[in-house]
CSV table of C-alpha atoms and ligand atoms in Angstrom, one decimal:
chain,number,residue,atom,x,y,z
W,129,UNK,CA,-1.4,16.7,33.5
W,130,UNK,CA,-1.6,13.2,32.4
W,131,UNK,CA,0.4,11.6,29.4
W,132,UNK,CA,-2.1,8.6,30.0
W,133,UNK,CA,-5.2,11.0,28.9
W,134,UNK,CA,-5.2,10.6,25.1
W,135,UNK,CA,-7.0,7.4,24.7
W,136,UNK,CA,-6.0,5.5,21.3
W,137,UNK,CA,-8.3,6.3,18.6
W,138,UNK,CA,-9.9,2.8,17.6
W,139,UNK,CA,-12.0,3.1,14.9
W,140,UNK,CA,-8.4,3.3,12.5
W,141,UNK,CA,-8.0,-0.1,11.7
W,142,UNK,CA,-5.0,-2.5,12.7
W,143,UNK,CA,-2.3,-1.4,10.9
W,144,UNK,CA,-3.1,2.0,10.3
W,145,UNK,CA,-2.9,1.9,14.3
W,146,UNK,CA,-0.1,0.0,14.6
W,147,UNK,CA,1.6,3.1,12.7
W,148,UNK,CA,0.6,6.1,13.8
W,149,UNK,CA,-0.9,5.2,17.9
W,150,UNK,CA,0.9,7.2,20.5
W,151,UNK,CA,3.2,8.3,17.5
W,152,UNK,CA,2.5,11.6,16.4
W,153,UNK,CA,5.2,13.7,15.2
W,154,UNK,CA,6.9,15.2,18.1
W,155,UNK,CA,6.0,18.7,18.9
W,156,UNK,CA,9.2,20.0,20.3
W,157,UNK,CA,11.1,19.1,17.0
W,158,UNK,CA,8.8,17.6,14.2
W,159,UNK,CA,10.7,14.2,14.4
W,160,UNK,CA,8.0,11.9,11.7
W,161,UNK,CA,9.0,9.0,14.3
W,162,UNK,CA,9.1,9.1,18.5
W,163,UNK,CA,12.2,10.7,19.8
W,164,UNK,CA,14.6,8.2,21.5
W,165,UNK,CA,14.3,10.3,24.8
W,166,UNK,CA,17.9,8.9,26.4
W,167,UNK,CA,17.2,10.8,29.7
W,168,UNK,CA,16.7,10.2,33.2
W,169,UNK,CA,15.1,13.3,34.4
W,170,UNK,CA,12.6,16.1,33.5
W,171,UNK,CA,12.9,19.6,34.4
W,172,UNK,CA,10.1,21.4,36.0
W,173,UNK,CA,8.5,24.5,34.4
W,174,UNK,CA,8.4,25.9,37.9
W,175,UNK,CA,7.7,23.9,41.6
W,176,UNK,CA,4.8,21.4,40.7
W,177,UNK,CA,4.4,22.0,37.3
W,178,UNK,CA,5.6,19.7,35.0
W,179,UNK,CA,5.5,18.6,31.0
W,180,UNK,CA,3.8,15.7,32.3
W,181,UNK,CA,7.1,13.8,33.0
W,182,UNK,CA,9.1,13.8,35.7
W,183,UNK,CA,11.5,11.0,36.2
W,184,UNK,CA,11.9,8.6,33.5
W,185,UNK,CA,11.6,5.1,35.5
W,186,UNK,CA,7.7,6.3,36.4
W,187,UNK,CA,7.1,7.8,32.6
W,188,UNK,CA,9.2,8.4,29.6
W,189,UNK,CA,8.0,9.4,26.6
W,190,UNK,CA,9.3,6.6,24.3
W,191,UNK,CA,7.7,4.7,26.3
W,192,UNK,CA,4.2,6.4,26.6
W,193,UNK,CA,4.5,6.3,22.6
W,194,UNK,CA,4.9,2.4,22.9
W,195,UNK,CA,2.3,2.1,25.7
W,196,UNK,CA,-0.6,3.6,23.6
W,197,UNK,CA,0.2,1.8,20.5
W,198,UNK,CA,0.0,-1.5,22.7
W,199,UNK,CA,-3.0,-0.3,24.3
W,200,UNK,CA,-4.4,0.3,20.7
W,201,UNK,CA,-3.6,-2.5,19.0
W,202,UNK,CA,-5.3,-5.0,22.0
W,203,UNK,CA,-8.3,-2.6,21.8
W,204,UNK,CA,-7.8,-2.0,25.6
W,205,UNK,CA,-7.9,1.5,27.6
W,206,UNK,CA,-4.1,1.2,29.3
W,207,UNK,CA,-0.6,-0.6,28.4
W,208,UNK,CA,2.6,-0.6,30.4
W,209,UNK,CA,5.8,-1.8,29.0
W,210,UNK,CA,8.0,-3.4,31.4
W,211,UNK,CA,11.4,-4.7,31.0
W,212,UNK,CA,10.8,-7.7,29.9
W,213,UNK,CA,7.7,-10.7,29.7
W,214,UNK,CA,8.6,-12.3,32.7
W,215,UNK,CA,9.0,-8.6,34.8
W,216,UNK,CA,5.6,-7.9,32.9
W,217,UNK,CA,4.2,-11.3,34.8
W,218,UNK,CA,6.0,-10.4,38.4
W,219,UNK,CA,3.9,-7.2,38.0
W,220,UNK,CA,1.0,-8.8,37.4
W,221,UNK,CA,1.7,-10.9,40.5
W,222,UNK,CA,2.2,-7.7,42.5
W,223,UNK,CA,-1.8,-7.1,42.8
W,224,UNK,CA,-1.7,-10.0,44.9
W,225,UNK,CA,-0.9,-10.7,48.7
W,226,UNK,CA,0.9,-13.7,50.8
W,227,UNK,CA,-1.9,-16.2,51.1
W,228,UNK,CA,-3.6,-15.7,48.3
W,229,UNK,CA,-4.2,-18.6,45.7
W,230,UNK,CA,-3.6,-18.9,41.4
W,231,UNK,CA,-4.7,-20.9,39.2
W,232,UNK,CA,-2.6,-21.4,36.3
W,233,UNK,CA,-2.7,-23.7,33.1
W,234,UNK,CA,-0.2,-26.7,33.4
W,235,UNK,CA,2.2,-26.1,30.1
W,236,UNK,CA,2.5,-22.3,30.6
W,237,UNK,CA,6.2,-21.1,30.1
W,238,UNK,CA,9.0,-22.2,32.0
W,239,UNK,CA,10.0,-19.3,33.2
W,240,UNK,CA,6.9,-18.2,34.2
W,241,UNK,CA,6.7,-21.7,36.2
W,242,UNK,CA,10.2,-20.9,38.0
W,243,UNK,CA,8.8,-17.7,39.0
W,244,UNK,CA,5.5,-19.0,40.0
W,245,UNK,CA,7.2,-21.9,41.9
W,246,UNK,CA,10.5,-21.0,42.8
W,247,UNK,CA,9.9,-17.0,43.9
W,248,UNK,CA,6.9,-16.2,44.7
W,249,UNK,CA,5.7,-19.3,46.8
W,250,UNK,CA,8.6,-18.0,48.8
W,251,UNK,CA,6.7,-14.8,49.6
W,252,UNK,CA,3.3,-16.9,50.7
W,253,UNK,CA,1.5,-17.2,47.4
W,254,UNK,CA,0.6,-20.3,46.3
W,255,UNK,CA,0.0,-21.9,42.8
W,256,UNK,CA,-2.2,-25.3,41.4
W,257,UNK,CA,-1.8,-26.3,38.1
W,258,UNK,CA,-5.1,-27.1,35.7
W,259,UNK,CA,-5.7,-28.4,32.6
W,260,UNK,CA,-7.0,-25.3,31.2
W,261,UNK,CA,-8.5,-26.8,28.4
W,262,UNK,CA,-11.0,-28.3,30.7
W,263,UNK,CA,-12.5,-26.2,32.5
W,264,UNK,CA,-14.6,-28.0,34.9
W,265,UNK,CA,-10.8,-28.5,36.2
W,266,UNK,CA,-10.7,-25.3,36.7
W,267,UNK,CA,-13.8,-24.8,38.8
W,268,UNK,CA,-12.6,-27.5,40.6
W,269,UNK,CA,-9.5,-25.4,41.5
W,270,UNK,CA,-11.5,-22.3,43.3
W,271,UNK,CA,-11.0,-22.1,46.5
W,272,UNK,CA,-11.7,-19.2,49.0
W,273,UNK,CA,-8.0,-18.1,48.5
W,274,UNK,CA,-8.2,-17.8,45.0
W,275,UNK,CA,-8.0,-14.8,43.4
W,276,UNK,CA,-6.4,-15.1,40.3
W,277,UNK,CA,-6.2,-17.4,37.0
W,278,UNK,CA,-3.6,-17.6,34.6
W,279,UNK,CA,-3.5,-18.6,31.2
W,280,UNK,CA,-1.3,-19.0,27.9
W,281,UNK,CA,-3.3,-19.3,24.7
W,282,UNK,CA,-2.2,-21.4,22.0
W,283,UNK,CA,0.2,-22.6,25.0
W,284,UNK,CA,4.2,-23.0,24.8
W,285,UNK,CA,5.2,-25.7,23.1
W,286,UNK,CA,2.1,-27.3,22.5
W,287,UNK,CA,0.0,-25.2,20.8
W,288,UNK,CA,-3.2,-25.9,23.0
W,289,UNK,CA,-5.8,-23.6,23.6
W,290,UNK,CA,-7.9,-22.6,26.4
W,291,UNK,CA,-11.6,-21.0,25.6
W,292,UNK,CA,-11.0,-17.2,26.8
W,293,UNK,CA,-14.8,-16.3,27.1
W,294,UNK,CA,-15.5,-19.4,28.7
W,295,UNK,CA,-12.9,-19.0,31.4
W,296,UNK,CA,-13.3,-15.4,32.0
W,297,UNK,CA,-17.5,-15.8,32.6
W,298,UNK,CA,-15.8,-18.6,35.1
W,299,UNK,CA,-13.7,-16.3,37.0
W,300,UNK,CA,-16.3,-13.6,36.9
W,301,UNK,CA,-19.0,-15.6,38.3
W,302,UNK,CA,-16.3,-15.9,41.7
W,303,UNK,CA,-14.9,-12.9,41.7
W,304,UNK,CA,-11.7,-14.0,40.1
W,305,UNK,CA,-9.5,-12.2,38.2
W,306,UNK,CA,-8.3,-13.5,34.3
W,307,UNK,CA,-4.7,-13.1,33.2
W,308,UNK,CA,-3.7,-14.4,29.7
W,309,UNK,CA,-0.6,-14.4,28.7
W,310,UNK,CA,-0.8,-12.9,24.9
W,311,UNK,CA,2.7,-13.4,23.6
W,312,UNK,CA,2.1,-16.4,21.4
W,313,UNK,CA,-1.1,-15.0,19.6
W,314,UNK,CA,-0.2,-11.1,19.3
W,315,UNK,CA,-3.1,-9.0,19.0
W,316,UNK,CA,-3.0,-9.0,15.2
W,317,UNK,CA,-4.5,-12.8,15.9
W,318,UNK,CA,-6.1,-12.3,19.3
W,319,UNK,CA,-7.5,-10.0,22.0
W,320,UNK,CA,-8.1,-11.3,24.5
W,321,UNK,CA,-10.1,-8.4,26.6
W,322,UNK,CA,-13.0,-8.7,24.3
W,323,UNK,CA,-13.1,-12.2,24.9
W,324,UNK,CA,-13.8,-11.1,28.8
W,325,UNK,CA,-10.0,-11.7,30.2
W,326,UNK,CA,-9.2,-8.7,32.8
W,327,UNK,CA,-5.3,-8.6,31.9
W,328,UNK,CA,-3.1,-9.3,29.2
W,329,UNK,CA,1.1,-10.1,29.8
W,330,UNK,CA,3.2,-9.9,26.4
W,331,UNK,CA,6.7,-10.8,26.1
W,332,UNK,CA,7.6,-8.3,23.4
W,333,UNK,CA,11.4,-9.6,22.8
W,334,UNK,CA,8.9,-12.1,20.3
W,335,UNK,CA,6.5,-11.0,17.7
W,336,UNK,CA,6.0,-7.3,19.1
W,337,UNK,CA,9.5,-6.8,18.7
W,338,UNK,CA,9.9,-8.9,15.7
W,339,UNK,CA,13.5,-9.0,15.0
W,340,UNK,CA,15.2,-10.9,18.0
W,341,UNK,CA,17.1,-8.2,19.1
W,342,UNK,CA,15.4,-6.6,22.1
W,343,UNK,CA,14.1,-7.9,26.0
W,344,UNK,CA,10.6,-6.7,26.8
W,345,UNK,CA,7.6,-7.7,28.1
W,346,UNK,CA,3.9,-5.3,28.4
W,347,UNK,CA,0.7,-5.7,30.7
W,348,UNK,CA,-2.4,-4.7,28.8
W,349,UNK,CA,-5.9,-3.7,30.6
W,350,UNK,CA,-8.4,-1.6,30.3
W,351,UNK,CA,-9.7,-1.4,34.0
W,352,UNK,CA,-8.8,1.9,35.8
W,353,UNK,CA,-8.2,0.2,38.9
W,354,UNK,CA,-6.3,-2.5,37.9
W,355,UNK,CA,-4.1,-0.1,36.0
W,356,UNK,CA,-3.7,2.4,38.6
W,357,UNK,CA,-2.4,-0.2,40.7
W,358,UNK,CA,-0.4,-1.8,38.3
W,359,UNK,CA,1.5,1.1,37.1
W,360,UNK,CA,1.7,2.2,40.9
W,361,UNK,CA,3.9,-1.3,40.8
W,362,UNK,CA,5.4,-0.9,37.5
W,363,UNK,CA,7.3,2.3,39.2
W,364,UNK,CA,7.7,1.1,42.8
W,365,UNK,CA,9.5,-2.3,41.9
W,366,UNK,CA,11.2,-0.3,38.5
W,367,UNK,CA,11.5,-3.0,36.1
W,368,UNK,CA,11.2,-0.4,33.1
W,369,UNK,CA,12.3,-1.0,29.7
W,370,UNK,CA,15.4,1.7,28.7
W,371,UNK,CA,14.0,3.7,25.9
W,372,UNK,CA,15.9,2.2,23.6
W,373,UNK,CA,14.2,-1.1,23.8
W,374,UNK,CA,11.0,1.1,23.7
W,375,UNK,CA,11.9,2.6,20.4
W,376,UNK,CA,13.0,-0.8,18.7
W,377,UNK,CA,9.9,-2.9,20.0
W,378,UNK,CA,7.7,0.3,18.5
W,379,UNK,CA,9.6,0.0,15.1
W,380,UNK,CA,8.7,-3.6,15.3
W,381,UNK,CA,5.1,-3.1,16.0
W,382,UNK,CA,4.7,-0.9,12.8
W,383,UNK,CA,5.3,-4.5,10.7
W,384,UNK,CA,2.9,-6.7,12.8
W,385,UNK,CA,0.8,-7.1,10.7
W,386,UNK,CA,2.9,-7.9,7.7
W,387,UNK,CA,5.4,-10.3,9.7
W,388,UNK,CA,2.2,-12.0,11.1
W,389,UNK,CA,0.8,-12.7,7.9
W,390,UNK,CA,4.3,-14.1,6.8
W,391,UNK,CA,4.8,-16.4,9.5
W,392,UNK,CA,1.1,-17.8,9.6
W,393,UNK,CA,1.6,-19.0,6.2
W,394,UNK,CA,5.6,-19.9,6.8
W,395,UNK,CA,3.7,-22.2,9.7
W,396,UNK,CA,1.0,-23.4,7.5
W,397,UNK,CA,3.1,-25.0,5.0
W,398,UNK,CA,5.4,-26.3,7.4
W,399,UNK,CA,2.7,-28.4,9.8
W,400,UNK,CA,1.4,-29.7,6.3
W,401,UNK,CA,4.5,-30.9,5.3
W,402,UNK,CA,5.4,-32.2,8.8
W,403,UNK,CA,2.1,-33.6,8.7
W,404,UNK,CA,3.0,-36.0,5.9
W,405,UNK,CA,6.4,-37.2,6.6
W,406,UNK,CA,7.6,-40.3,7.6
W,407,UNK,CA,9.6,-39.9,10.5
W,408,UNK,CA,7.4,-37.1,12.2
W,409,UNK,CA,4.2,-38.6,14.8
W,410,UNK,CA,2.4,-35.6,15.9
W,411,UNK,CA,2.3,-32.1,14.5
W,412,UNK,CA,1.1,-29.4,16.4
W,413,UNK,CA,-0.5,-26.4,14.8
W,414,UNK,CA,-4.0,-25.1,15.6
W,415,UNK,CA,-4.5,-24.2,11.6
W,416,UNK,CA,-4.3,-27.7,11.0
W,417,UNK,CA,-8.3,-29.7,10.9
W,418,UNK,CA,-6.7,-32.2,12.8
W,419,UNK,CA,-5.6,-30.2,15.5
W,420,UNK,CA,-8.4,-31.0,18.3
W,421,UNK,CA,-8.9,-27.5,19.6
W,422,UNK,CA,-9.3,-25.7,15.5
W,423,UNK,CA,-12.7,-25.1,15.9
W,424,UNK,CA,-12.3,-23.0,19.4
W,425,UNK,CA,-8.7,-21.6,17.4
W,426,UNK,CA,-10.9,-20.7,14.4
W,427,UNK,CA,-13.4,-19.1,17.0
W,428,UNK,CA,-11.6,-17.0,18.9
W,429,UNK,CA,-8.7,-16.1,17.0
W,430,UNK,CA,-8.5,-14.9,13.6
W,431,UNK,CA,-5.5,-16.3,12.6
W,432,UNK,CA,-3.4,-19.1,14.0
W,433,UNK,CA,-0.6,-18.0,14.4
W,434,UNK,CA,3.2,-18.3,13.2
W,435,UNK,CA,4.6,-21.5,15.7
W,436,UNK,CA,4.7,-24.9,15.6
W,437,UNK,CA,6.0,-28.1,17.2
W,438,UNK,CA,6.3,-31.8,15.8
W,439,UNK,CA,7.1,-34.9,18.1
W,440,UNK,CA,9.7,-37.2,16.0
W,441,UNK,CA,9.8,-40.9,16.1
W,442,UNK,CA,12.6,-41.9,17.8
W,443,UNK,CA,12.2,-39.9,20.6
W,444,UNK,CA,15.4,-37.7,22.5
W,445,UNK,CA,18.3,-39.3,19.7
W,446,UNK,CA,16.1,-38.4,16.6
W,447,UNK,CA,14.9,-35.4,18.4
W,448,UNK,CA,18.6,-34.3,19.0
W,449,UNK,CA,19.8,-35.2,15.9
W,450,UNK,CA,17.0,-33.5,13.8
W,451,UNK,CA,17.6,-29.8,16.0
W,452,UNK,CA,21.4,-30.2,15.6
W,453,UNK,CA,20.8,-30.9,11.9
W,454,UNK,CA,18.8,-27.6,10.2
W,455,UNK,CA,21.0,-24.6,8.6
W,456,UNK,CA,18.7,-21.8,8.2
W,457,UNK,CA,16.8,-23.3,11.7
W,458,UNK,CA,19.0,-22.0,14.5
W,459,UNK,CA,19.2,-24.4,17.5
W,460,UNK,CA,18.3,-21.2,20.0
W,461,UNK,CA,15.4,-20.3,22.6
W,462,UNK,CA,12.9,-18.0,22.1
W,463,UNK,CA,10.8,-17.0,19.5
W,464,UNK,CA,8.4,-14.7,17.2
W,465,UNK,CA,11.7,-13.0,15.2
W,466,UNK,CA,11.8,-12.8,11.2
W,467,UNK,CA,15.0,-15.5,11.3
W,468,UNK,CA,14.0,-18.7,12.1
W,469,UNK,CA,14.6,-20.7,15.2
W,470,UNK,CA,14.5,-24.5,16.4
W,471,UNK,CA,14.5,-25.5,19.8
W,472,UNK,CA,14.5,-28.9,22.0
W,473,UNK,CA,12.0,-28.0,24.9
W,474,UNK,CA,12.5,-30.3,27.5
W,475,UNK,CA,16.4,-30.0,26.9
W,476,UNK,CA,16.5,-25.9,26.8
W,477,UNK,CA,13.1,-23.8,27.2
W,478,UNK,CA,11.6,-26.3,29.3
W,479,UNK,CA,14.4,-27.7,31.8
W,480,UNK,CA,13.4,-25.6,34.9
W,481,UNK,CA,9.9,-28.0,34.6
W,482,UNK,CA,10.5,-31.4,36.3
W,483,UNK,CA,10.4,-34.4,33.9
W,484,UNK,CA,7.4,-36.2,35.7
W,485,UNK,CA,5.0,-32.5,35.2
W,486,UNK,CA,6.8,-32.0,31.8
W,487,UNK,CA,6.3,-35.8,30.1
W,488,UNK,CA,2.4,-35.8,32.3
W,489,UNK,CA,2.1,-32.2,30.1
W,490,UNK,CA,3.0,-34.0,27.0
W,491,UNK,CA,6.6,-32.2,27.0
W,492,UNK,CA,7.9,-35.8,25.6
W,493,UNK,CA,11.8,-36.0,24.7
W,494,UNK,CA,11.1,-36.4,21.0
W,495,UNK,CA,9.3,-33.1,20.9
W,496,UNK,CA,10.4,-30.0,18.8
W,497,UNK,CA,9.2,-26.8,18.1
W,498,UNK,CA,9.9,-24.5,15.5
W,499,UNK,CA,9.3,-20.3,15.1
W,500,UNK,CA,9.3,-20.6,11.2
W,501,UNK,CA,10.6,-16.6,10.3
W,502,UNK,CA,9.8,-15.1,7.5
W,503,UNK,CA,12.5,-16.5,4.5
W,504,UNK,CA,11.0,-18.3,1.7
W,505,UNK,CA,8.4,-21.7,3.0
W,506,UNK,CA,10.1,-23.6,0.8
W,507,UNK,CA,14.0,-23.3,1.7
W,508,UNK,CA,12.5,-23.8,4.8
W,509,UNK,CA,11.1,-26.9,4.4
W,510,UNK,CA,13.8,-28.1,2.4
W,511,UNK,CA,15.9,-27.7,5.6
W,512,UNK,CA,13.5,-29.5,7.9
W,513,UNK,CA,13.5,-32.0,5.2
W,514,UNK,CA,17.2,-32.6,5.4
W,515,UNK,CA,17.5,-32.8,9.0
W,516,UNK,CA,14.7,-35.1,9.1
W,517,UNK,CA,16.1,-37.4,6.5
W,518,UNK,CA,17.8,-40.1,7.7
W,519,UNK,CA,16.1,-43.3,10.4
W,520,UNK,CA,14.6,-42.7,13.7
W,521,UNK,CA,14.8,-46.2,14.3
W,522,UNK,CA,18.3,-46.9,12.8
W,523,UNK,CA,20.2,-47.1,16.1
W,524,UNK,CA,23.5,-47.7,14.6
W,525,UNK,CA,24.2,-44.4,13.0
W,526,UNK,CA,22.0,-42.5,15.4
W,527,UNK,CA,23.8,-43.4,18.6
W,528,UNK,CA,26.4,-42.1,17.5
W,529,UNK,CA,24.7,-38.9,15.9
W,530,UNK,CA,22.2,-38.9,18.7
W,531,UNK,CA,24.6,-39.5,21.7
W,532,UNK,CA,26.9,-36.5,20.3
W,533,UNK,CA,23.8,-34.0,19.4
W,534,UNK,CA,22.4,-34.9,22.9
W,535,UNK,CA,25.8,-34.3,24.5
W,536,UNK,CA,25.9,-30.7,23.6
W,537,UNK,CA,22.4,-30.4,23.9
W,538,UNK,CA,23.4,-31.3,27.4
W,539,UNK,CA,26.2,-28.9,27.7
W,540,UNK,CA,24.3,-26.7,26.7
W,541,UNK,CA,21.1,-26.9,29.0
W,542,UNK,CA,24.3,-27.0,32.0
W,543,UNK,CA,26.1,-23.9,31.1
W,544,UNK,CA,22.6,-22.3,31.0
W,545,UNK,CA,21.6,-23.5,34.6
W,546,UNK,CA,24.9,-22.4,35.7
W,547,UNK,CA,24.1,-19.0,34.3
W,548,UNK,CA,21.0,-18.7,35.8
W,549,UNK,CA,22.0,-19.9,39.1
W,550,UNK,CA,24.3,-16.5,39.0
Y,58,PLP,C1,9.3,-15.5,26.3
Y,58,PLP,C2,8.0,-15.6,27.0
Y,58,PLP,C3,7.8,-15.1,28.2
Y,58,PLP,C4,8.9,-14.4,29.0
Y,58,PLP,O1,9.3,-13.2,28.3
Y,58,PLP,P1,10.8,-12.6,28.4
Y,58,PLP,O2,10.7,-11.4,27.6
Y,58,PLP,O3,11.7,-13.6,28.0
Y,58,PLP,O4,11.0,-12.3,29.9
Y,58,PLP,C5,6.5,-15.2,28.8
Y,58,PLP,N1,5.5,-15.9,28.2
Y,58,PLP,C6,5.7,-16.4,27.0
Y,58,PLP,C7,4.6,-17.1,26.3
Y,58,PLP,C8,6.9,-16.3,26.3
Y,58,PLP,O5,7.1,-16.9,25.1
């Protein structure tokens, strides 16, 4: 028997879903909420027959409860947690073969760029980076080795967008495979398989989860194929999320809806307040009319989503100053939790990207990007107002301020490379 037979029920809407998918009481016990099933191993009724589990890094059933409420709340056929988004994105890998060619959008997360770059051109594959906001760039890109394209949309930091159905017809029309990476979006905002795209990578450690407090990533599809071989991967390479993690990322998914709300109007109030103050350039935030991508957001999404980042005038002093400056803003990486966090991308998130592809991405020094949680709008924009205060261009006091922030910013980004290095 198969635990992957009992297709999500659709027609419930999102959040009814997001509640009860894959979450039935538990039959052994009557639990109202999915067993945390803390075990390795499944005991056979008799030789062959089994409960439909038998070893819990191929299936687990805190984890089959998470899979199908995923699979529901994307509208797609199959989910797969994995341990976390960037073991979610190896997987993904794992469909292809040394030689093979990817086309991937140019400000897609770091550490999917140090995998892309650093790991896996190792092992033959090979990676060119497009605008993906143009997608004649894209075509351009095909070549007979090509066999898969890669996407983020609204993209990390920058909130840009690339058109889904557009790019999916694309990589139909050559026989291409479409991967978008779902994380920033959620499916509350976006789906990206009715737009066309063949494969969908979440880091659920951010909105999924909800509450900064768990590592995980899924891989959404609804082809049987591509799913079949996928999970074949999922369980021969064994990057599987403990059940733990299952359980707290499924707890999170049961306030999607009501965290997304939150945050989209948290963000909302924020960019327009950004928008308007003196010492801030650019704000980026697809809600915003003057973002240049709002009609495509306002198309295929139907939200906009809870981040957004600002570039300060000033550039790296101002911008070290400001992030070093906020009180309910905590200077940390990552994203998508209810507590608000600030973050210097091309000191911290963005390091592993050189500064040439970085600054050519428009990852500029001055550049800052927020995950507004969901406290009150307005003590938050009081404390973005008080970091902010002060003179971008007043290099007396910010030398000092600025040379100190941007010290421990340094510090900072050094102990991390040393960790990652381990
Ligand atoms: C965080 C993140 C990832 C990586 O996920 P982890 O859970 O940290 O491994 C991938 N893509 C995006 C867009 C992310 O924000």
């Amino acid at each position: 028997m198969s635990v992957y037979n009992q297709y999500p029920n659709n027609q419930q809407q999102f959040s009814t879903r997001a509640i009860h998918a894959g979450q039935d009481a538990d039959p052994s016990t009557g639990a109202l909420n999915t067993p945390i099933f803390q075990t390795s191993t499944f005991v056979l009724d008799e030789l062959g027959v089994n409960k439909g589990y038998q070893y819990a890094r191929t299936h687990n059933p805190t984890r089959t409860a998470l899979e199908q409420c995923i699979a529901s709340l994307e509208n797609a056929k199959y989910a797969l947690a994995s341990a976390s988004g960037l073991s979610a994105a190896y997987t993904v890998t794992n469909l292809l073969s040394a030689g093979d060619h990817v086309i991937v959008g140019e400000d897609v997360y770091g550490g999917v760029y140090r995998l892309f770059e650093q790991v896996l051109t190792r092992y033959g594959l090979s990676f060119t980076y497009v605008n993906a906001r143009n997608i004649e760039e894209i075509e351009q890109a095909i070549n007979e080795k090509t066999r898969l394209v890669w996407i983020e949309t609204p993209t990390n930091p920058l909130l840009r967008l690339a058109d889904i159905r557009t790019i999916a017809d694309l990589c139909h029309a050559n026989g291409l495979r479409l991967a978008v990476d779902n994380t920033f979006a959620t499916p509350y905002f976006q789906r990206p398989l009715e737009l066309g795209a063949d494969v969908i990578i979440h880091s659920t450690t951010k909105y999924l989860g909800g509450h900064s407090d768990v590592i995980g990533g899924a891989i959404v599809t609804s082809s049987d194929d591509l799913y079949e071989r996928l999970q074949y991967h999922n369980n021969a390479v064994g990057a599987v999320p403990g059940p733990f993690d299952c359980f707290l990322v499924l707890r999170g998914l049961k306030t999607l809806k009501l965290r997304m709300r939150e945050h989209e109007r948290n963000a909302f109030a924020i960019a327009k307040f950004l928008e308007s103050h003196p010492n801030v350039e650019t704000v980026h935030y697809p809600g915003l009319a003057t973002h240049p991508q709002h009609e495509l957001a306002a198309k295929q999404m139907s939200g906009f989503g809870g981040m957004v980042s600002f570039v300060v005038k000033g550039g790296i002093d101002f911008a070290a100053n400001t992030v070093s400056s906020t009180n309910l803003f905590q200077l940390a990486e990552s994203l998508g939790g209810v507590k608000s966090l600030i973050c210097h991308p091309a000191t911290m998130t963005h390091k592993p990207i050189p500064k040439e592809i970085r600054e050519h991405c428009g990852i500029v020094d001055g550049l800052i990007r927020l995950s507004p949680g969901i406290e009150e709008a307005e003590d938050l924009i009081a404390d973005l107002d008080q970091a902010l205060s002060g003179s971008p261009g007043n290099q007396q006091s910010l030398t000092n301020n600025g040379t100190d922030a941007n010290s421990k910013l340094e510090t900072r980004a050094a102990e991390r490379a040393l960790v990652q290095t381990r």
